[in-house]
């Protein structure tokens, strides 16, 4: 019975297989679609005629990669990273926080570094043909650190909690979760006297099918439900949770928090027993005994690695590349969709005049920026925030720099000698400031004076969605549609540009309803083009992410979002 | 003498009262409170909070009352030995501060233990024969090392001794417990920066003493030069450096932020910086209090010590 369900081919997957066979869909693209619709990866790789990578062989039951070489049990992995508070995993606003919990709290899905999303706490999932109903079948035998078994009701509790307007979880911005909520009158008034609307969970949006099956009924088709379920604030908590998490760290993962000193260390130890009985971790062998995070500022991590204090670091900046090359250790570069949006707020002067925005964008030469900032790796961005590594990326014609055109537009808008100031927080390194400096030199040719207001990162995060002109860093997300949904849809909380274009929203809706990557890419042309034409930002660089790891550490993953998942990592003693 | 100390102590209490009142007032703005909320709950959560929920949060944090009321509460707690709670580090300020002060204390002790003998010896040697080759070399060295900022010294030392030669650890985070080797670079950095100043002060004082009449008389009487220096000159020449050295305590407490942050050494200066950036107001308050106490205490020690060393000085 169960077997039959697993092998049932989703119509979209069948369609995708057909497309692949006709050569319209790449094999990798097919595997993605197939995995998304719940086909086991082993079967998908077989259908695509590709050799099964290490991931797939264990994939039928486990999402983790095979360990590298012959693993040794035991040992401690020491990682340099900022150690932060662990308050409420549903409202985390830093990847570092989620790394501190990722080995304790787990997710329904798991996007491996190769950008394929696998079932994790879910054993598999199914989507209705129109992608508006998603059914998650939970893995059986997953045990919490208090002895309870993971059941569908726990997942319901989590999702309902994300939808609580008083919690303020960013998960509401995910297209999957936003399709579970509706706007209702909060009873409060806005400053202008209109009723203040809040988003609340729709009645009947979540259905508990049985103890291990949960169904989500969405108000619109959503493609990225599984990807969303690995977004870092979607970790599944035990319903007994009370903030701060660090006081009562119950999870399903192989490690539990042993010690947290904010700004100093976070020590995780393998869970060996629960209520006096041995703890059976569902995810198979785990090799490390302990994971230690030690607090080092990002600038200091590489030198700390050099002195052997730590085995791996969260990240080092491109300015430290020469030093890194001189050290003994393996440098890992991950290609990502992480970027800097030098964005305008379209409802604030002078950016409320589209001509001014277009002039600014025209004065910039996007491809010239990358080599000045990252000598190695990275991709050029074309002001629409979809990256070449996104599966649905549509390559629009390259933007030509047009200084004269920019001048003409400025003259037309009565804004010659435009003098503007951009706020930049260098929120994860001075590369952000460098990009602004390159842009400053470029727009000078069009008579625009760009001043750069550098502020401390924490200060920038206070004003990132308020300043009229700011350079905001955006992290990688597995699909282009995901980031567009979070950042550019009308009225969503992270819409820092205050961009509101029904045409764009509609096009994005359309793209998100298409499972077929090729077809979706065709729609993405329109989506990308609208956003690019509306000139809401200069976004010239998708940056690479560098890290370094000691040679005695095996299987250390380089995830594009710096999400740590060390289940199969082992260290040589 | 007792009067002097008493006056200084009253001064100290007044400075603490005024400084902390100012800090409470500065940190009382709505922007600051919002920033604290962002730090605790995340920017997104705060922007999504309803006004009621936000007010509730303020009340929970005790931020809904006027600053002078919080100020008096704070004083009440301080008197009972309660330094408050760190929002950022999630632990009581008292033990946190004690840890960090102990670390800075260790650093300062090592710096003093090295810096005092070096700078006094060099200063005396240099001031003994003003204008000699030795004097000029020492003067050049002192001025040179003192003019390099600590951060530059720190980087040079790290590159040479840690990254280049691999002799010393590059960072001083002490993650595996106390390790004296990790103290070497920060201590060296501070000593290199500081010894020149004290040596110059000693030299000036020594040079002045050496030109005084009683030294000339002693030399003319035929007392061996060595004895003149050791018995007659040195005692008087060391009075001025003494006060200078005691006042370095201040600098070693809060002036070494750069070095502590660069080497990731968990001391008082780093704590103060982190707290100010966060902004973790109760930690900033507590640090200010400690800094004022140390500043005033070092002044008292310097004044009292000076009177003992130099009986000609009498405070009325």
PDB file of C-alpha atoms in Angstrom, chain B residues 34-263:
ATOM      1  CA  UNK B  34      12.864  50.008  19.335  1.00  0.00           C
ATOM      2  CA  UNK B  35      16.461  49.081  18.606  1.00  0.00           C
ATOM      3  CA  UNK B  36      16.540  46.987  21.734  1.00  0.00           C
ATOM      4  CA  UNK B  37      13.317  45.302  20.641  1.00  0.00           C
ATOM      5  CA  UNK B  38      14.841  44.602  17.226  1.00  0.00           C
ATOM      6  CA  UNK B  39      17.862  43.023  18.883  1.00  0.00           C
ATOM      7  CA  UNK B  40      15.732  40.854  21.091  1.00  0.00           C
ATOM      8  CA  UNK B  41      12.871  39.894  18.808  1.00  0.00           C
ATOM      9  CA  UNK B  42      14.305  40.423  15.330  1.00  0.00           C
ATOM     10  CA  UNK B  43      13.584  43.316  12.973  1.00  0.00           C
ATOM     11  CA  UNK B  44      10.798  41.548  11.190  1.00  0.00           C
ATOM     12  CA  UNK B  45       8.949  40.574  14.344  1.00  0.00           C
ATOM     13  CA  UNK B  46       9.102  44.115  15.693  1.00  0.00           C
ATOM     14  CA  UNK B  47       7.751  45.653  12.507  1.00  0.00           C
ATOM     15  CA  UNK B  48       4.913  43.123  12.568  1.00  0.00           C
ATOM     16  CA  UNK B  49       4.047  43.676  16.246  1.00  0.00           C
ATOM     17  CA  UNK B  50       0.844  45.505  17.050  1.00  0.00           C
ATOM     18  CA  UNK B  51       1.150  48.594  19.250  1.00  0.00           C
ATOM     19  CA  UNK B  52      -0.415  46.695  22.148  1.00  0.00           C
ATOM     20  CA  UNK B  53       2.011  43.839  21.827  1.00  0.00           C
ATOM     21  CA  UNK B  54       4.894  46.294  21.615  1.00  0.00           C
ATOM     22  CA  UNK B  55       3.725  48.116  24.751  1.00  0.00           C
ATOM     23  CA  UNK B  56       3.462  44.790  26.478  1.00  0.00           C
ATOM     24  CA  UNK B  57       7.044  44.038  25.530  1.00  0.00           C
ATOM     25  CA  UNK B  58       8.134  47.432  26.879  1.00  0.00           C
ATOM     26  CA  UNK B  59       6.355  46.730  30.131  1.00  0.00           C
ATOM     27  CA  UNK B  60       7.946  43.314  30.388  1.00  0.00           C
ATOM     28  CA  UNK B  61      11.345  44.896  29.929  1.00  0.00           C
ATOM     29  CA  UNK B  62      10.509  47.651  32.396  1.00  0.00           C
ATOM     30  CA  UNK B  63      11.037  50.256  29.684  1.00  0.00           C
ATOM     31  CA  UNK B  64       7.575  51.789  29.953  1.00  0.00           C
ATOM     32  CA  UNK B  65       8.422  53.975  32.946  1.00  0.00           C
ATOM     33  CA  UNK B  66      10.202  57.373  32.736  1.00  0.00           C
ATOM     34  CA  UNK B  67      13.982  57.231  32.726  1.00  0.00           C
ATOM     35  CA  UNK B  68      14.449  58.954  36.089  1.00  0.00           C
ATOM     36  CA  UNK B  69      12.299  56.278  37.677  1.00  0.00           C
ATOM     37  CA  UNK B  70      14.443  53.578  36.050  1.00  0.00           C
ATOM     38  CA  UNK B  71      17.464  55.539  37.222  1.00  0.00           C
ATOM     39  CA  UNK B  72      16.351  55.441  40.840  1.00  0.00           C
ATOM     40  CA  UNK B  73      15.461  51.769  40.564  1.00  0.00           C
ATOM     41  CA  UNK B  74      18.911  51.140  39.162  1.00  0.00           C
ATOM     42  CA  UNK B  75      20.605  52.998  42.028  1.00  0.00           C
ATOM     43  CA  UNK B  76      18.492  51.022  44.468  1.00  0.00           C
ATOM     44  CA  UNK B  77      19.665  47.792  42.904  1.00  0.00           C
ATOM     45  CA  UNK B  78      23.305  48.873  42.717  1.00  0.00           C
ATOM     46  CA  UNK B  79      23.306  49.673  46.418  1.00  0.00           C
ATOM     47  CA  UNK B  80      22.190  46.087  47.008  1.00  0.00           C
ATOM     48  CA  UNK B  81      24.962  44.814  44.768  1.00  0.00           C
ATOM     49  CA  UNK B  82      22.703  43.940  41.832  1.00  0.00           C
ATOM     50  CA  UNK B  83      24.222  45.203  38.591  1.00  0.00           C
ATOM     51  CA  UNK B  84      21.244  44.301  36.429  1.00  0.00           C
ATOM     52  CA  UNK B  85      20.844  41.959  33.480  1.00  0.00           C
ATOM     53  CA  UNK B  86      22.513  41.876  30.095  1.00  0.00           C
ATOM     54  CA  UNK B  87      19.993  41.732  27.248  1.00  0.00           C
ATOM     55  CA  UNK B  88      22.622  40.694  24.763  1.00  0.00           C
ATOM     56  CA  UNK B  89      24.460  38.034  26.726  1.00  0.00           C
ATOM     57  CA  UNK B  90      21.384  36.800  28.521  1.00  0.00           C
ATOM     58  CA  UNK B  91      23.007  36.689  31.942  1.00  0.00           C
ATOM     59  CA  UNK B  92      23.376  38.852  35.048  1.00  0.00           C
ATOM     60  CA  UNK B  93      25.801  41.738  34.631  1.00  0.00           C
ATOM     61  CA  UNK B  94      27.579  41.156  37.945  1.00  0.00           C
ATOM     62  CA  UNK B  95      29.319  37.845  37.143  1.00  0.00           C
ATOM     63  CA  UNK B  96      29.837  38.906  33.543  1.00  0.00           C
ATOM     64  CA  UNK B  97      31.601  42.042  34.652  1.00  0.00           C
ATOM     65  CA  UNK B  98      33.640  40.136  37.225  1.00  0.00           C
ATOM     66  CA  UNK B  99      34.848  37.690  34.541  1.00  0.00           C
ATOM     67  CA  UNK B 100      35.816  40.426  32.161  1.00  0.00           C
ATOM     68  CA  UNK B 101      37.496  42.547  34.834  1.00  0.00           C
ATOM     69  CA  UNK B 102      39.531  39.548  35.938  1.00  0.00           C
ATOM     70  CA  UNK B 103      40.673  39.002  32.340  1.00  0.00           C
ATOM     71  CA  UNK B 104      41.598  42.627  31.881  1.00  0.00           C
ATOM     72  CA  UNK B 105      43.302  42.520  35.263  1.00  0.00           C
ATOM     73  CA  UNK B 106      45.512  39.645  34.109  1.00  0.00           C
ATOM     74  CA  UNK B 107      46.352  41.512  30.934  1.00  0.00           C
ATOM     75  CA  UNK B 108      47.115  44.722  32.837  1.00  0.00           C
ATOM     76  CA  UNK B 109      49.291  42.910  35.375  1.00  0.00           C
ATOM     77  CA  UNK B 110      51.382  41.343  32.643  1.00  0.00           C
ATOM     78  CA  UNK B 111      51.703  44.669  30.871  1.00  0.00           C
ATOM     79  CA  UNK B 112      52.800  46.397  34.078  1.00  0.00           C
ATOM     80  CA  UNK B 113      55.203  43.607  34.971  1.00  0.00           C
ATOM     81  CA  UNK B 114      56.984  44.084  31.657  1.00  0.00           C
ATOM     82  CA  UNK B 115      56.467  47.747  30.980  1.00  0.00           C
ATOM     83  CA  UNK B 116      57.554  49.189  34.339  1.00  0.00           C
ATOM     84  CA  UNK B 117      61.066  47.691  34.482  1.00  0.00           C
ATOM     85  CA  UNK B 118      61.691  48.324  30.798  1.00  0.00           C
ATOM     86  CA  UNK B 119      60.535  51.905  30.744  1.00  0.00           C
ATOM     87  CA  UNK B 120      62.135  52.857  34.044  1.00  0.00           C
ATOM     88  CA  UNK B 121      65.488  51.343  33.098  1.00  0.00           C
ATOM     89  CA  UNK B 122      65.481  52.959  29.691  1.00  0.00           C
ATOM     90  CA  UNK B 123      64.272  56.283  31.101  1.00  0.00           C
ATOM     91  CA  UNK B 124      66.929  56.362  33.787  1.00  0.00           C
ATOM     92  CA  UNK B 125      69.717  55.322  31.397  1.00  0.00           C
ATOM     93  CA  UNK B 126      68.599  57.949  28.977  1.00  0.00           C
ATOM     94  CA  UNK B 127      68.153  60.747  31.508  1.00  0.00           C
ATOM     95  CA  UNK B 128      71.451  59.971  33.262  1.00  0.00           C
ATOM     96  CA  UNK B 129      73.518  61.405  30.453  1.00  0.00           C
ATOM     97  CA  UNK B 130      71.387  63.793  28.543  1.00  0.00           C
ATOM     98  CA  UNK B 131      72.433  64.132  24.921  1.00  0.00           C
ATOM     99  CA  UNK B 132      74.606  61.022  24.847  1.00  0.00           C
ATOM    100  CA  UNK B 133      74.376  58.498  22.046  1.00  0.00           C
ATOM    101  CA  UNK B 134      72.509  56.139  24.356  1.00  0.00           C
ATOM    102  CA  UNK B 135      70.040  58.879  25.251  1.00  0.00           C
ATOM    103  CA  UNK B 136      69.410  59.665  21.600  1.00  0.00           C
ATOM    104  CA  UNK B 137      68.877  56.030  20.653  1.00  0.00           C
ATOM    105  CA  UNK B 138      66.479  55.423  23.509  1.00  0.00           C
ATOM    106  CA  UNK B 139      64.604  58.628  22.777  1.00  0.00           C
ATOM    107  CA  UNK B 140      64.282  57.664  19.131  1.00  0.00           C
ATOM    108  CA  UNK B 141      63.058  54.177  20.018  1.00  0.00           C
ATOM    109  CA  UNK B 142      60.496  55.466  22.521  1.00  0.00           C
ATOM    110  CA  UNK B 143      59.103  58.099  20.207  1.00  0.00           C
ATOM    111  CA  UNK B 144      59.021  55.638  17.323  1.00  0.00           C
ATOM    112  CA  UNK B 145      57.151  52.832  19.111  1.00  0.00           C
ATOM    113  CA  UNK B 146      54.725  55.215  20.779  1.00  0.00           C
ATOM    114  CA  UNK B 147      53.824  56.842  17.488  1.00  0.00           C
ATOM    115  CA  UNK B 148      52.682  53.572  15.939  1.00  0.00           C
ATOM    116  CA  UNK B 149      49.033  52.996  16.769  1.00  0.00           C
ATOM    117  CA  UNK B 150      48.251  49.800  18.686  1.00  0.00           C
ATOM    118  CA  UNK B 151      46.265  48.355  15.809  1.00  0.00           C
ATOM    119  CA  UNK B 152      49.265  48.619  13.481  1.00  0.00           C
ATOM    120  CA  UNK B 153      51.576  47.051  16.040  1.00  0.00           C
ATOM    121  CA  UNK B 154      49.036  44.300  16.606  1.00  0.00           C
ATOM    122  CA  UNK B 155      48.785  43.519  12.905  1.00  0.00           C
ATOM    123  CA  UNK B 156      52.556  43.566  12.370  1.00  0.00           C
ATOM    124  CA  UNK B 157      53.175  41.295  15.346  1.00  0.00           C
ATOM    125  CA  UNK B 158      50.427  38.906  14.251  1.00  0.00           C
ATOM    126  CA  UNK B 159      51.702  38.702  10.709  1.00  0.00           C
ATOM    127  CA  UNK B 160      55.292  38.132  11.798  1.00  0.00           C
ATOM    128  CA  UNK B 161      54.996  35.920  14.863  1.00  0.00           C
ATOM    129  CA  UNK B 162      51.701  34.114  14.331  1.00  0.00           C
ATOM    130  CA  UNK B 163      51.045  33.824  10.619  1.00  0.00           C
ATOM    131  CA  UNK B 164      54.640  34.040   9.405  1.00  0.00           C
ATOM    132  CA  UNK B 165      56.804  32.228  11.912  1.00  0.00           C
ATOM    133  CA  UNK B 166      53.942  30.332  13.517  1.00  0.00           C
ATOM    134  CA  UNK B 167      55.522  30.780  16.950  1.00  0.00           C
ATOM    135  CA  UNK B 168      52.545  32.263  18.736  1.00  0.00           C
ATOM    136  CA  UNK B 169      48.760  31.968  18.573  1.00  0.00           C
ATOM    137  CA  UNK B 170      47.178  34.732  16.500  1.00  0.00           C
ATOM    138  CA  UNK B 171      44.110  35.139  18.674  1.00  0.00           C
ATOM    139  CA  UNK B 172      43.577  35.257  22.401  1.00  0.00           C
ATOM    140  CA  UNK B 173      40.051  33.923  22.724  1.00  0.00           C
ATOM    141  CA  UNK B 174      41.234  31.246  25.192  1.00  0.00           C
ATOM    142  CA  UNK B 175      38.571  28.877  23.903  1.00  0.00           C
ATOM    143  CA  UNK B 176      40.202  25.845  25.478  1.00  0.00           C
ATOM    144  CA  UNK B 177      40.734  27.536  28.836  1.00  0.00           C
ATOM    145  CA  UNK B 178      43.491  29.839  29.990  1.00  0.00           C
ATOM    146  CA  UNK B 179      46.592  29.706  27.844  1.00  0.00           C
ATOM    147  CA  UNK B 180      49.488  32.013  28.758  1.00  0.00           C
ATOM    148  CA  UNK B 181      50.882  31.858  25.217  1.00  0.00           C
ATOM    149  CA  UNK B 182      47.785  33.595  23.959  1.00  0.00           C
ATOM    150  CA  UNK B 183      48.604  36.538  26.209  1.00  0.00           C
ATOM    151  CA  UNK B 184      51.951  37.185  24.580  1.00  0.00           C
ATOM    152  CA  UNK B 185      50.855  39.167  21.543  1.00  0.00           C
ATOM    153  CA  UNK B 186      48.347  41.469  23.241  1.00  0.00           C
ATOM    154  CA  UNK B 187      50.773  42.131  26.082  1.00  0.00           C
ATOM    155  CA  UNK B 188      53.611  42.846  23.660  1.00  0.00           C
ATOM    156  CA  UNK B 189      51.415  45.168  21.636  1.00  0.00           C
ATOM    157  CA  UNK B 190      50.450  47.165  24.693  1.00  0.00           C
ATOM    158  CA  UNK B 191      53.968  47.246  26.108  1.00  0.00           C
ATOM    159  CA  UNK B 192      55.419  48.430  22.808  1.00  0.00           C
ATOM    160  CA  UNK B 193      52.850  51.164  22.607  1.00  0.00           C
ATOM    161  CA  UNK B 194      53.095  52.289  26.197  1.00  0.00           C
ATOM    162  CA  UNK B 195      56.690  51.903  27.375  1.00  0.00           C
ATOM    163  CA  UNK B 196      57.945  54.824  25.305  1.00  0.00           C
ATOM    164  CA  UNK B 197      55.670  57.279  27.020  1.00  0.00           C
ATOM    165  CA  UNK B 198      56.660  56.219  30.512  1.00  0.00           C
ATOM    166  CA  UNK B 199      60.320  56.054  29.510  1.00  0.00           C
ATOM    167  CA  UNK B 200      60.119  59.611  28.208  1.00  0.00           C
ATOM    168  CA  UNK B 201      58.545  60.821  31.446  1.00  0.00           C
ATOM    169  CA  UNK B 202      61.210  59.030  33.481  1.00  0.00           C
ATOM    170  CA  UNK B 203      63.923  60.454  31.288  1.00  0.00           C
ATOM    171  CA  UNK B 204      62.635  64.028  31.766  1.00  0.00           C
ATOM    172  CA  UNK B 205      62.417  63.569  35.504  1.00  0.00           C
ATOM    173  CA  UNK B 206      65.847  61.941  35.692  1.00  0.00           C
ATOM    174  CA  UNK B 207      67.426  64.605  33.527  1.00  0.00           C
ATOM    175  CA  UNK B 208      66.025  67.317  35.737  1.00  0.00           C
ATOM    176  CA  UNK B 209      67.322  65.665  38.870  1.00  0.00           C
ATOM    177  CA  UNK B 210      70.759  65.143  37.321  1.00  0.00           C
ATOM    178  CA  UNK B 211      71.118  68.860  36.707  1.00  0.00           C
ATOM    179  CA  UNK B 212      70.106  69.804  40.245  1.00  0.00           C
ATOM    180  CA  UNK B 213      72.613  71.283  42.624  1.00  0.00           C
ATOM    181  CA  UNK B 214      72.736  68.461  45.181  1.00  0.00           C
ATOM    182  CA  UNK B 215      73.727  65.985  42.500  1.00  0.00           C
ATOM    183  CA  UNK B 216      76.434  68.309  41.263  1.00  0.00           C
ATOM    184  CA  UNK B 217      77.615  68.704  44.857  1.00  0.00           C
ATOM    185  CA  UNK B 218      77.610  64.965  45.374  1.00  0.00           C
ATOM    186  CA  UNK B 219      79.653  64.395  42.245  1.00  0.00           C
ATOM    187  CA  UNK B 220      82.080  67.153  43.167  1.00  0.00           C
ATOM    188  CA  UNK B 221      82.463  65.603  46.610  1.00  0.00           C
ATOM    189  CA  UNK B 222      83.897  62.638  44.794  1.00  0.00           C
ATOM    190  CA  UNK B 223      81.146  60.117  45.440  1.00  0.00           C
ATOM    191  CA  UNK B 224      81.287  57.446  42.766  1.00  0.00           C
ATOM    192  CA  UNK B 225      78.960  58.188  39.874  1.00  0.00           C
ATOM    193  CA  UNK B 226      77.134  54.900  40.272  1.00  0.00           C
ATOM    194  CA  UNK B 227      76.390  55.646  43.882  1.00  0.00           C
ATOM    195  CA  UNK B 228      75.210  59.151  43.077  1.00  0.00           C
ATOM    196  CA  UNK B 229      72.736  57.787  40.598  1.00  0.00           C
ATOM    197  CA  UNK B 230      71.503  54.888  42.692  1.00  0.00           C
ATOM    198  CA  UNK B 231      71.355  56.586  46.091  1.00  0.00           C
ATOM    199  CA  UNK B 232      70.695  60.217  45.404  1.00  0.00           C
ATOM    200  CA  UNK B 233      69.207  60.708  41.970  1.00  0.00           C
ATOM    201  CA  UNK B 234      66.990  57.715  41.487  1.00  0.00           C
ATOM    202  CA  UNK B 235      64.768  58.174  44.507  1.00  0.00           C
ATOM    203  CA  UNK B 236      63.806  61.669  43.486  1.00  0.00           C
ATOM    204  CA  UNK B 237      63.670  60.922  39.806  1.00  0.00           C
ATOM    205  CA  UNK B 238      61.112  58.150  40.250  1.00  0.00           C
ATOM    206  CA  UNK B 239      58.447  60.289  41.887  1.00  0.00           C
ATOM    207  CA  UNK B 240      57.059  61.696  38.634  1.00  0.00           C
ATOM    208  CA  UNK B 241      56.991  58.345  36.771  1.00  0.00           C
ATOM    209  CA  UNK B 242      55.130  56.805  39.688  1.00  0.00           C
ATOM    210  CA  UNK B 243      52.097  58.995  39.142  1.00  0.00           C
ATOM    211  CA  UNK B 244      52.284  58.445  35.399  1.00  0.00           C
ATOM    212  CA  UNK B 245      52.335  54.682  35.865  1.00  0.00           C
ATOM    213  CA  UNK B 246      49.427  54.657  38.294  1.00  0.00           C
ATOM    214  CA  UNK B 247      47.386  56.690  35.844  1.00  0.00           C
ATOM    215  CA  UNK B 248      48.063  54.061  33.160  1.00  0.00           C
ATOM    216  CA  UNK B 249      45.617  51.880  35.070  1.00  0.00           C
ATOM    217  CA  UNK B 250      42.815  53.889  33.542  1.00  0.00           C
ATOM    218  CA  UNK B 251      44.125  53.384  30.092  1.00  0.00           C
ATOM    219  CA  UNK B 252      44.589  49.668  30.610  1.00  0.00           C
ATOM    220  CA  UNK B 253      40.997  49.356  31.720  1.00  0.00           C
ATOM    221  CA  UNK B 254      39.091  51.052  28.958  1.00  0.00           C
ATOM    222  CA  UNK B 255      41.690  52.330  26.537  1.00  0.00           C
ATOM    223  CA  UNK B 256      42.694  48.893  25.281  1.00  0.00           C
ATOM    224  CA  UNK B 257      39.463  48.245  23.393  1.00  0.00           C
ATOM    225  CA  UNK B 258      41.295  48.060  20.092  1.00  0.00           C
ATOM    226  CA  UNK B 259      43.746  45.446  21.290  1.00  0.00           C
ATOM    227  CA  UNK B 260      41.113  43.360  23.065  1.00  0.00           C
ATOM    228  CA  UNK B 261      38.824  43.363  20.064  1.00  0.00           C
ATOM    229  CA  UNK B 262      41.610  42.632  17.596  1.00  0.00           C
ATOM    230  CA  UNK B 263      42.890  39.659  19.566  1.00  0.00           C
TER     231      UNK B 263
END
